[in-house]
Coordinates of C-alpha atoms and ligand atoms in Angstrom, one line a residue:
X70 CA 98.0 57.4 63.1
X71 CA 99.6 61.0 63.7
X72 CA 96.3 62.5 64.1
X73 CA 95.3 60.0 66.8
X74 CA 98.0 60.6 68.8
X75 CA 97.2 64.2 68.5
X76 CA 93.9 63.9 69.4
X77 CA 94.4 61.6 72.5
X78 CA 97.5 64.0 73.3
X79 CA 95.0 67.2 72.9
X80 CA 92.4 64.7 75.0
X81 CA 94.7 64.1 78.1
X82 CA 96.6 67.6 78.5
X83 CA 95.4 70.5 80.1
X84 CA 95.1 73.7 78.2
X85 CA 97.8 76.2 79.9
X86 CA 96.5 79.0 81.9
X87 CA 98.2 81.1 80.6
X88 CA 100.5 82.0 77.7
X89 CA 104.7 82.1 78.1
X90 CA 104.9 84.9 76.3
X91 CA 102.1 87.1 78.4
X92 CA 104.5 86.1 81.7
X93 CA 107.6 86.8 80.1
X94 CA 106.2 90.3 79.3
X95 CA 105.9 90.9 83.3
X96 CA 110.1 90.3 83.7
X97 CA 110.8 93.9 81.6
X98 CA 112.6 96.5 83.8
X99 CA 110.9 99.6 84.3
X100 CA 112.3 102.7 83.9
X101 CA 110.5 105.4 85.0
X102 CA 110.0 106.6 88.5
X103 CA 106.2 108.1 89.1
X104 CA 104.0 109.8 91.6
X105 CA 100.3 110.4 91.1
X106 CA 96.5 109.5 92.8
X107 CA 95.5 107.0 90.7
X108 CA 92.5 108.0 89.0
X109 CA 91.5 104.6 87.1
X110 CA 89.3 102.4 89.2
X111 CA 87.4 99.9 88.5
X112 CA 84.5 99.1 91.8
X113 CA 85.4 100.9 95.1
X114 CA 88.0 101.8 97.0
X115 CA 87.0 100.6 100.3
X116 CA 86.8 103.9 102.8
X117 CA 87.9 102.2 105.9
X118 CA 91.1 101.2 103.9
X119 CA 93.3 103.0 105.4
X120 CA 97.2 103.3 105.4
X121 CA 99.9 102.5 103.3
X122 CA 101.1 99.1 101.2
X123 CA 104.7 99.2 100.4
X124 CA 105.9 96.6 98.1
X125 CA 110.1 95.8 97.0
X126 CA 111.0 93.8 94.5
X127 CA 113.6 93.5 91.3
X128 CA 112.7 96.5 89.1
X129 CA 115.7 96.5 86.4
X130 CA 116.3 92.6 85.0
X131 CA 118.7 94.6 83.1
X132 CA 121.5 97.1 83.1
X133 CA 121.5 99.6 80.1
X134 CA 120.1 96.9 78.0
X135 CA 122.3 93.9 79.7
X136 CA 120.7 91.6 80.8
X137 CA 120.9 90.3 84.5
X138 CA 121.0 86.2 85.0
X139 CA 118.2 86.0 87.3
X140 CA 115.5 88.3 88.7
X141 CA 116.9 87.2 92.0
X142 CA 120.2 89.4 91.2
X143 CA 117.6 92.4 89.9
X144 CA 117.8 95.9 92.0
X145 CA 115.5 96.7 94.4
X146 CA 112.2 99.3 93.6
X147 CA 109.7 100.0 96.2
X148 CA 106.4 100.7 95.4
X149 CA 104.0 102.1 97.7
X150 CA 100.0 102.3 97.4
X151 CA 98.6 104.9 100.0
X152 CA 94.9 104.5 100.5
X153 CA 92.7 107.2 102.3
X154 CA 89.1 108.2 102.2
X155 CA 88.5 105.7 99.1
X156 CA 91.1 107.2 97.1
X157 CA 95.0 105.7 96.4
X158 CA 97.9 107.7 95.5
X159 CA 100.6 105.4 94.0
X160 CA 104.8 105.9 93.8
X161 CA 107.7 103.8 92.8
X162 CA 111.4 104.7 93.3
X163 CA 114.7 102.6 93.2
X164 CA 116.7 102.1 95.7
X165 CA 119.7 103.7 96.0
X166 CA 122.3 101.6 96.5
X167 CA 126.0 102.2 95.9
X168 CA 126.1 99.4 93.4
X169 CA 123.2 101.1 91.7
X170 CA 124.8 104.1 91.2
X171 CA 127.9 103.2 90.4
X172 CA 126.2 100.4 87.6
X173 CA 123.9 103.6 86.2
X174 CA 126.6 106.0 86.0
X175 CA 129.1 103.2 84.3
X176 CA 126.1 101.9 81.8
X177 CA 127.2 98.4 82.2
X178 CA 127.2 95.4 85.2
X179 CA 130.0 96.2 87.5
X180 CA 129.2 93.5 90.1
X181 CA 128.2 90.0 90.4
X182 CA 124.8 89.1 91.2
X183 CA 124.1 86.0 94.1
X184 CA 121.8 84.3 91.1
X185 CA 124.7 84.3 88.2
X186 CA 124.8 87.7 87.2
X187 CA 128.2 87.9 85.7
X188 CA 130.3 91.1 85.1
X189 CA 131.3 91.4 80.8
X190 CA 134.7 89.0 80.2
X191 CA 134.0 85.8 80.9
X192 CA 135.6 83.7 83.8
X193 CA 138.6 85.7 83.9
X194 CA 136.7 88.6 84.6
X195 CA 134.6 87.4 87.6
X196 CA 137.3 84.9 89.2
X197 CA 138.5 86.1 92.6
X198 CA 136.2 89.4 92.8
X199 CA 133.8 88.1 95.8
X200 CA 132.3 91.2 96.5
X201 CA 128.6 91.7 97.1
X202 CA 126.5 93.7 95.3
X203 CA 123.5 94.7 98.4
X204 CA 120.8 95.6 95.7
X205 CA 118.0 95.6 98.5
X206 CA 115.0 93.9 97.3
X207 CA 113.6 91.5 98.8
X208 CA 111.5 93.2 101.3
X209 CA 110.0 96.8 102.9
X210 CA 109.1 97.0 106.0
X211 CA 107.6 100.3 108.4
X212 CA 109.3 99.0 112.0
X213 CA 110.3 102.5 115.0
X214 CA 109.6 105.1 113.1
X215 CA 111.8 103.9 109.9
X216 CA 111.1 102.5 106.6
X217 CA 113.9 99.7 106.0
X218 CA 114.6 97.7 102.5
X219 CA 115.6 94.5 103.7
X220 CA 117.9 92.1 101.3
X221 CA 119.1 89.0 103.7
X222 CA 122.9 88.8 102.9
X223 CA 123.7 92.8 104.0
X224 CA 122.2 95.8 106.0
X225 CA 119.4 97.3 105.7
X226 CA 118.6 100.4 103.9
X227 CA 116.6 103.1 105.1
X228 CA 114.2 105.5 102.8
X229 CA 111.5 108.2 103.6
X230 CA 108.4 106.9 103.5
X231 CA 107.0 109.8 102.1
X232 CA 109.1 110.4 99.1
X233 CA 110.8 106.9 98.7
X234 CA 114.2 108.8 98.9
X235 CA 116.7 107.0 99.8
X236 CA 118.2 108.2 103.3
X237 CA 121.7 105.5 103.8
X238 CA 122.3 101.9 105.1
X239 CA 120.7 101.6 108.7
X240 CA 123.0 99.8 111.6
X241 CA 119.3 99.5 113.7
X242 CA 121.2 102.3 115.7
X243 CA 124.9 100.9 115.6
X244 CA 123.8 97.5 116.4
X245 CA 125.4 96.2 112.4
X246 CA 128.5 96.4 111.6
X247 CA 128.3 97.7 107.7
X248 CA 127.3 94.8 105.4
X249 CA 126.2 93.0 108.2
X250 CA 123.4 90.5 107.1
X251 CA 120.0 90.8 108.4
X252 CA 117.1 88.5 106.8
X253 CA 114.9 90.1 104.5
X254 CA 112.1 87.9 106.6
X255 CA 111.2 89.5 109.9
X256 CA 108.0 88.3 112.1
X257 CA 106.0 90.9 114.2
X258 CA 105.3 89.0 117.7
X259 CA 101.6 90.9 118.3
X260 CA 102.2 90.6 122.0
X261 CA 105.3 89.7 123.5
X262 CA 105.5 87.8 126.7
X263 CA 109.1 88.9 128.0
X264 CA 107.9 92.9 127.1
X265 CA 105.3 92.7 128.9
X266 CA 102.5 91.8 126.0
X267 CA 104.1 94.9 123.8
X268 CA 104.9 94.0 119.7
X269 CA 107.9 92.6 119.0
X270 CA 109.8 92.8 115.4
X271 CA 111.6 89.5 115.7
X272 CA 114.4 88.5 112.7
X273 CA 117.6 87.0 112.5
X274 CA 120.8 86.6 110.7
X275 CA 122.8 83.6 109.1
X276 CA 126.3 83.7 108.6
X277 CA 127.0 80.5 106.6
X278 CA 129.8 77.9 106.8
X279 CA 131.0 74.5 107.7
X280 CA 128.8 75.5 110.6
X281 CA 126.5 78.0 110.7
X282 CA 125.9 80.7 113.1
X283 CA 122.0 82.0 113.3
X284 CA 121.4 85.3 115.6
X285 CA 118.4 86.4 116.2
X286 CA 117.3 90.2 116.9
X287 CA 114.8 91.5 118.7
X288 CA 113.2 95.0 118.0
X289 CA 110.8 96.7 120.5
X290 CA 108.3 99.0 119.2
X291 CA 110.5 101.9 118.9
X292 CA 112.9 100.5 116.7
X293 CA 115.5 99.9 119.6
X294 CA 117.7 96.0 119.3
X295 CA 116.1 94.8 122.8
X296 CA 117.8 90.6 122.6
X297 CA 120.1 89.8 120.7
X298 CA 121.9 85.8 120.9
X299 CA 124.0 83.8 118.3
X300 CA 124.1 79.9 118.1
X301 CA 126.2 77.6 116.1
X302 CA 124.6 74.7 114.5
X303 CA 126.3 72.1 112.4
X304 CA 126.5 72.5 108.3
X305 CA 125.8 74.8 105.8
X306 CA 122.9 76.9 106.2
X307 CA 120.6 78.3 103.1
X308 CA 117.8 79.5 105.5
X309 CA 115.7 82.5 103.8
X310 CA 112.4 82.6 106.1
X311 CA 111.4 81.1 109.8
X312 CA 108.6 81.3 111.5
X313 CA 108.0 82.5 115.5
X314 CA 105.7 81.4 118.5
X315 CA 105.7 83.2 121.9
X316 CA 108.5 80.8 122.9
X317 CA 110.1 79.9 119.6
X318 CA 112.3 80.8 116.7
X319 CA 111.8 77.7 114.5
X320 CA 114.3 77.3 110.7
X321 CA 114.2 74.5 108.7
X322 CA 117.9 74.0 107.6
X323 CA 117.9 72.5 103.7
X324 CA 119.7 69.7 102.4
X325 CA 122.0 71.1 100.7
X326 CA 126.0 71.6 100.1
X327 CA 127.8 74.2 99.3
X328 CA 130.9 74.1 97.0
X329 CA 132.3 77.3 96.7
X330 CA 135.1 76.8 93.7
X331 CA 133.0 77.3 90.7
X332 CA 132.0 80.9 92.3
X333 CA 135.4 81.8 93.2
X334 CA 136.8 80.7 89.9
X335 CA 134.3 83.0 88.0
X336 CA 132.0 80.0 86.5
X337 CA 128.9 80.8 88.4
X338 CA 127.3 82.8 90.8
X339 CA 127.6 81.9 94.7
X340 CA 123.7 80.7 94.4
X341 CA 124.2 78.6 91.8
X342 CA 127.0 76.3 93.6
X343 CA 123.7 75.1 95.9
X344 CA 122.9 71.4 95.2
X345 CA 120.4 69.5 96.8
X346 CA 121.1 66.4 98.7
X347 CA 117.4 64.5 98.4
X348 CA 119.1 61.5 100.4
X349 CA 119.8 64.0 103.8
X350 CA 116.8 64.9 106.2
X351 CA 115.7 68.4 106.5
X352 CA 116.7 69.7 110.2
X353 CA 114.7 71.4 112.1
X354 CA 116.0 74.2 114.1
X355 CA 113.8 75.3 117.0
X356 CA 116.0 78.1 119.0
X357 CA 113.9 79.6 122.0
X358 CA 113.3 83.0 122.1
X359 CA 114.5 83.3 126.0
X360 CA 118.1 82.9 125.4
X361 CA 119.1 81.1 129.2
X362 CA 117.4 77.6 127.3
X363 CA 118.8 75.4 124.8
X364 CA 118.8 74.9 121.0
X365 CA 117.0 71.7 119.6
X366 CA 117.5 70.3 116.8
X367 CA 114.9 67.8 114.9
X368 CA 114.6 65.8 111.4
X369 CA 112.5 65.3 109.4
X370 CA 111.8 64.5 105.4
X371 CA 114.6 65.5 102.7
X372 CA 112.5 69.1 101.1
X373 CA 112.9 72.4 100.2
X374 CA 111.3 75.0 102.1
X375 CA 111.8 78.9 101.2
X376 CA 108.5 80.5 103.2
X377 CA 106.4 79.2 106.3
X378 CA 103.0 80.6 106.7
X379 CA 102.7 80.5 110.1
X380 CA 104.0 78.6 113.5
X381 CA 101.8 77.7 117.1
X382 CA 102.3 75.8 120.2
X383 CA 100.0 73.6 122.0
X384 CA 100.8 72.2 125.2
X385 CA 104.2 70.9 124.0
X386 CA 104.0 70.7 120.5
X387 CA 104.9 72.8 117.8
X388 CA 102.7 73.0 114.4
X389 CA 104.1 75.0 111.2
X390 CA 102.7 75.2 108.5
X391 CA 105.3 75.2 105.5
X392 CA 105.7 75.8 101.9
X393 CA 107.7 72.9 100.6
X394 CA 109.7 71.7 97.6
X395 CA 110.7 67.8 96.7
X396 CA 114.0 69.6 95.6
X397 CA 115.9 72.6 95.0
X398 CA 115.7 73.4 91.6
X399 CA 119.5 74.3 90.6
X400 CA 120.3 77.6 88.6
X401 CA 122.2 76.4 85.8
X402 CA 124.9 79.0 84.0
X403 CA 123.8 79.0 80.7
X404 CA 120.1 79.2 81.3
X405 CA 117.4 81.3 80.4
X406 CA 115.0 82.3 83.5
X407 CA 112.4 83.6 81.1
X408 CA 112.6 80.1 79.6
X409 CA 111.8 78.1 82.4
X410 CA 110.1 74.6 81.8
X411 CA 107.3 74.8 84.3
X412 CA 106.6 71.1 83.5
X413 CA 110.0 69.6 84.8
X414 CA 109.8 71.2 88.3
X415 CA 107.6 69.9 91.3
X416 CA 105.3 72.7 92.4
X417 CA 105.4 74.3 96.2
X418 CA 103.0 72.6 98.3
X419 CA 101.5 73.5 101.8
X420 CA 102.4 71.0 104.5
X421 CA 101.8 71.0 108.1
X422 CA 104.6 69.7 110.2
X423 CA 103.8 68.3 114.0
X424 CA 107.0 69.0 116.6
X425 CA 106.8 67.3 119.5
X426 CA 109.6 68.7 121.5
X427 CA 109.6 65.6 124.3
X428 CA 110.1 63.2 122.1
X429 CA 112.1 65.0 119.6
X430 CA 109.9 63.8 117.1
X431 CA 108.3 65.2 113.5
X432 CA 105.1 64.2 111.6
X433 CA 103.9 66.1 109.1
X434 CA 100.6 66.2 106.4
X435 CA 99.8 67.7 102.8
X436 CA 97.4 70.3 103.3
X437 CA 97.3 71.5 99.8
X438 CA 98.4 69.9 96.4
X439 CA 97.7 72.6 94.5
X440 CA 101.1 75.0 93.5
X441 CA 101.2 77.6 96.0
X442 CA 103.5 80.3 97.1
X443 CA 103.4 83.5 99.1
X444 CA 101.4 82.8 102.2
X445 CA 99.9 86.1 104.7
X446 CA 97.9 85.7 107.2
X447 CA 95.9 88.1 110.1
X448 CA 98.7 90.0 111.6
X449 CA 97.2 89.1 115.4
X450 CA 97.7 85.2 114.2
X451 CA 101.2 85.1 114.1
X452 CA 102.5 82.8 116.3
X453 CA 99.6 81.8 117.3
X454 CA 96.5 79.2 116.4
X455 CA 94.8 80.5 113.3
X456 CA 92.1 79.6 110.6
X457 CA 92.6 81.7 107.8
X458 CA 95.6 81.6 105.4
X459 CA 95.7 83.2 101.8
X460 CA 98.3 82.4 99.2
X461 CA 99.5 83.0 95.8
X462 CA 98.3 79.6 93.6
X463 CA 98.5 78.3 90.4
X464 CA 94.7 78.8 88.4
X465 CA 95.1 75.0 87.9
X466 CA 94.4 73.0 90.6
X467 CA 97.4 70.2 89.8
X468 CA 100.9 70.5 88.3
X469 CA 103.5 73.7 88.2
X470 CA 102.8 76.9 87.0
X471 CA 103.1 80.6 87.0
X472 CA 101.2 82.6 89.9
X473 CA 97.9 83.3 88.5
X474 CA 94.9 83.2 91.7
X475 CA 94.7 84.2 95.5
X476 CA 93.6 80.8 97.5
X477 CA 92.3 81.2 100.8
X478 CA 92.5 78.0 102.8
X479 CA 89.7 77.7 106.1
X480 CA 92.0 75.7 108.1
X481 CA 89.6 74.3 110.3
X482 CA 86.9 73.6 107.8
X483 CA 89.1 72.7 105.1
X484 CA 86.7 75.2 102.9
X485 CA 88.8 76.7 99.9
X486 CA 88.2 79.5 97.9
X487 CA 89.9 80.7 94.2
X488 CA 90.3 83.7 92.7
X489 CA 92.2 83.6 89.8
X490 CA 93.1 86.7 87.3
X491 CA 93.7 84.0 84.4
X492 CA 94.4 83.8 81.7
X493 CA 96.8 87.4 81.2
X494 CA 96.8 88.4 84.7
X495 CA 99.8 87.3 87.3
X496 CA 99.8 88.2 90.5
X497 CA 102.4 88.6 93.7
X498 CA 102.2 88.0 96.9
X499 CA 98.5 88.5 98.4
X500 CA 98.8 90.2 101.8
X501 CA 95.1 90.7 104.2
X502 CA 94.9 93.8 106.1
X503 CA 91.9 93.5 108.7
X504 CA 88.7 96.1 108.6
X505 CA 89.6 98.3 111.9
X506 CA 87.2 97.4 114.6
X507 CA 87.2 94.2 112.7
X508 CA 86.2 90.8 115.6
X509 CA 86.3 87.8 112.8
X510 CA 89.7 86.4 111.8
X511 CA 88.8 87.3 107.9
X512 CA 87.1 90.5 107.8
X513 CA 89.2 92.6 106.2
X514 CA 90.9 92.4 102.7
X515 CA 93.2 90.5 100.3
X516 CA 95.7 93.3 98.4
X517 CA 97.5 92.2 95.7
X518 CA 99.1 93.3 92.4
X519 CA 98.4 92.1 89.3
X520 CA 100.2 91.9 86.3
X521 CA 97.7 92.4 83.5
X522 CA 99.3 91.3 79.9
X523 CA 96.7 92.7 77.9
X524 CA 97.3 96.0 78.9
X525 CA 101.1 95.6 79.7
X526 CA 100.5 97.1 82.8
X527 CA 99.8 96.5 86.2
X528 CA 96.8 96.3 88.5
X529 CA 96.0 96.8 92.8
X530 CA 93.5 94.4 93.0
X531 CA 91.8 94.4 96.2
X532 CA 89.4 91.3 97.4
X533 CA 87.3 90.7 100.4
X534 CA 88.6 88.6 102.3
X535 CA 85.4 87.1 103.4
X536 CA 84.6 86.2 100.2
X537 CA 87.0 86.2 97.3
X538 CA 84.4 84.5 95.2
X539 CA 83.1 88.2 94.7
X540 CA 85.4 88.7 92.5
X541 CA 87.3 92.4 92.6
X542 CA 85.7 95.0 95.0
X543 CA 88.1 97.6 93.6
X544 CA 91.0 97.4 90.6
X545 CA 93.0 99.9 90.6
X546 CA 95.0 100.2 87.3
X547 CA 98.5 101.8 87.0
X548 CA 100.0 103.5 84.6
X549 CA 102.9 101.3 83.9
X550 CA 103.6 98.0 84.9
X551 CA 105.6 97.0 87.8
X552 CA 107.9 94.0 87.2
X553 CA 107.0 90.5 89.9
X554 CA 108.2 91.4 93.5
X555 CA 108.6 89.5 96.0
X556 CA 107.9 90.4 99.5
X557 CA 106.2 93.8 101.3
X558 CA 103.8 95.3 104.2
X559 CA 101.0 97.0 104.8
X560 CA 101.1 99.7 107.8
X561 CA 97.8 101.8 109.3
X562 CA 100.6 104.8 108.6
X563 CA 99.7 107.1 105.9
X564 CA 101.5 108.4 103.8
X565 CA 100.3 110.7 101.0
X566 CA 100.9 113.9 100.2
X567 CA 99.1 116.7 102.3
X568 CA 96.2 117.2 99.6
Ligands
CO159 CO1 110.9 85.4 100.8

């Protein structure tokens, strides 16, 4: 009887992708700071490739062997890949923030972390110390001239993009006040009507509360705060990403509430005091870029949404195109991230939502079942229609799962293709940089790093965009491993040394 059940178990499962051990392997802090062309490459570097990824993420999920709660809470490390003349030269540095010098020179966690981190001493330890630690990693962007480590609850920092050194908190010229947030998500308007068809870095700020105030900033090309408004809207706001259009700044405000207590009393971390409310629509926020007109607010399904992909208009309406969650998944105090039960959570899924502004009212449609994260498309698109969209996905095609393939979704055609770096690789967030010269929405490349298990170490993998069913045009291996990120950029600039 037992081994029938085991066969019909073995019959009806699908074998993993991958092995929980392997993507554990990919959370170890790395140490070292490095700077060399990177001489290992597998294919070819693509000639017309030319200028300079920069990547941020969590590079310590420890401090002097203690470990953080979350890789959330983990301090920032930028990594940059320049590529010129079909060669690469690679660095990585950390971030110096305050907090990470102080927590180096001490040897021990001296702040709370956002995720759960918790200082040595229990409750009493943490209760009543609200400070926040701004460990800068979320994001790196090249914007006027400056290289800026975004993290969405403080200020900016700013770092030579040459050396990765870090230079001091930026104020975006004394527009911040110090720890002033700015998101960690900003959108590049390609051309921007009110400047007269010029690139526009558009972001914003929440400052959370019973209401919420959202301000959005406007940056012209050389770095320079051009429009600047703040609006109120009702509740708590958890808002990490939006999405633009020439007219529009567009957030989906979560279901969620906030109860502070258990943070301030030293039981958990600010982030994990978040619970969903599945019963409560998700509002949509849709705040006009031209700051004389007037907020609307829609509704729409109960979901979680971290990242949009992209936004348009048409006539009236408003399509986005949205990552989205059936829930929240809650950070619990006494869990283990690297322990995670893939199984028991719903996976992200790509939805398109339908605004019609008129009418105030919201349809939307699953575009893709498959788990997905992690969406970049054509830097020209944004904002506006667009076929091609590339995401980080799960190498099965159902169910939840670690990051393991690059899916590139034809909108119009509804043509997908998979490129997956299964079973020991894991990969972050794709981004496509277009061939210069380029005239098709897709020609140009998908860069990504790889975490490669076998090897311990990690991997620029470059696809063509075109085609990802190629396979690899060029790996490019490291010589250490650089822990999952989460967001970065890629910029025509070069920067390697002069050599
Ligand atoms: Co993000």
């Amino acid at each position: 009887m037992q081994s029938f059940q085991l066969h019909e178990r073995a019959a009806t499962v699908p074998t993993n992708s991958y092995q929980r051990e392997d993507w554990q392997k990919g959370y170890e802090s790395v140490e070292t700071e490095s700077n060399y062309w990177i001489d290992d490459v597998e294919g070819q570097i693509p000639a017309e490739l030319h200028g300079t990824l920069f990547r941020n993420g969590p590079g310590l999920l420890d401090v002097n062997g203690h470990r953080i709660h979350h890789p959330f809470d983990g301090d920032g490390m930028i990594s940059a890949i320049a590529f010129r003349d079909g060669r690469a030269y690679f660095r990585n540095r950390f971030i110096r923030t305050a907090a990470y010098l102080e927590e180096q020179k001490a040897g021990k966690i001296l702040y709370r972390g956002v995720f759960g981190t918790q200082k040595p001493g229990g409750w009493l330890a943490n209760a009543f110390d609200l400070k926040l630690k701004n460990i800068a990693n979320t994001n790196v962007i090249y914007w006027g001239g400056k290289l800026l480590a975004l993290w969405e609850a403080a200020d900016p920092h700013r770092l030579d993009p040459y050396t990765l050194e870090t230079l001091g908190k930026d104020s975006l010229n004394g527009v911040l006040s110090d720890g002033e947030a700015f998101a960690a998500h900003p959108r590049v308007d390609p051309s921007c009507d009110q400047d007269g068809g010029a690139p526009s870095l558009v972001n914003f700020s929440i400052k959370p509360g019973l209401s919420s105030t959202i301000t959005i900033f406007e940056l012209n090309p050389d770095g320079k705060v051009v429009r600047q408004h703040a609006h109120s809207v009702p509740g708590f706001a958890f808002i990490h990403d939006f999405a633009i259009t020439p007219n529009y700044c567009i957030f989906f405000q979560n279901p969620i509430a906030f109860n502070p207590l258990p943070f301030v009393f030293g039981l958990r971390g600010a982030g994990e005091c978040i619970k969903f409310q599945p019963n409560q629509p998700t509002r949509i926020i849709v705040i006009p870029r031209d700051k004389s007109k007037s907020v609307q607010i829609l509704e729409t399904h109960s979901g979680f949404v971290f990242h949009h992909a992209n936004a348009f208009e048409q006539g009236n309406d408003v399509y986005i195109d949205s990552i989205c969650y059936e829930s929240f998944p809650e950070v619990e105090p006494q869990s283990d991230f690297r322990q995670v039960d893939f199984d028991a959570l719903k996976p992200g899924q790509l939805w398109r939502f339908h605004l019609n502004l008129p009418d105030k009212t919201v349809s939307r449609q699953l575009v893709e079942v498959r788990c997905c994260e992690f969406p970049s498309i054509h830097q020209q698109r944004v904002g506006r229609p667009y076929r091609y969209l590339y995401m980080g996905a799960a190498d099965g095609d159902t169910g939840n799962a670690p990051l393991q393939a690059i899916l590139k979704i034809d909108l119009e055609s509804g043509v997908r293709q998979l490129w997956s770096a299964a079973p020991r690789g894991f990969i972050s967030e794709p981004i496509f940089v277009e061939r210069p010269n380029s005239i098709d929405e897709d020609d140009g490349w998908v860069l990504t790093l790889v975490y490669d298990a076998a090897h311990h170490r990690s991997d620029v993998v470059i696809l063509d965009a075109r085609d990802l069913h190629r396979g690899a045009i060029a790996r490019l291996h490291l010589q250490q491993h650089i822990p999952y990120g989460l967001h970065g950029s890629f910029t025509s600039e070069l920067f390697t040394p002069n050599c």
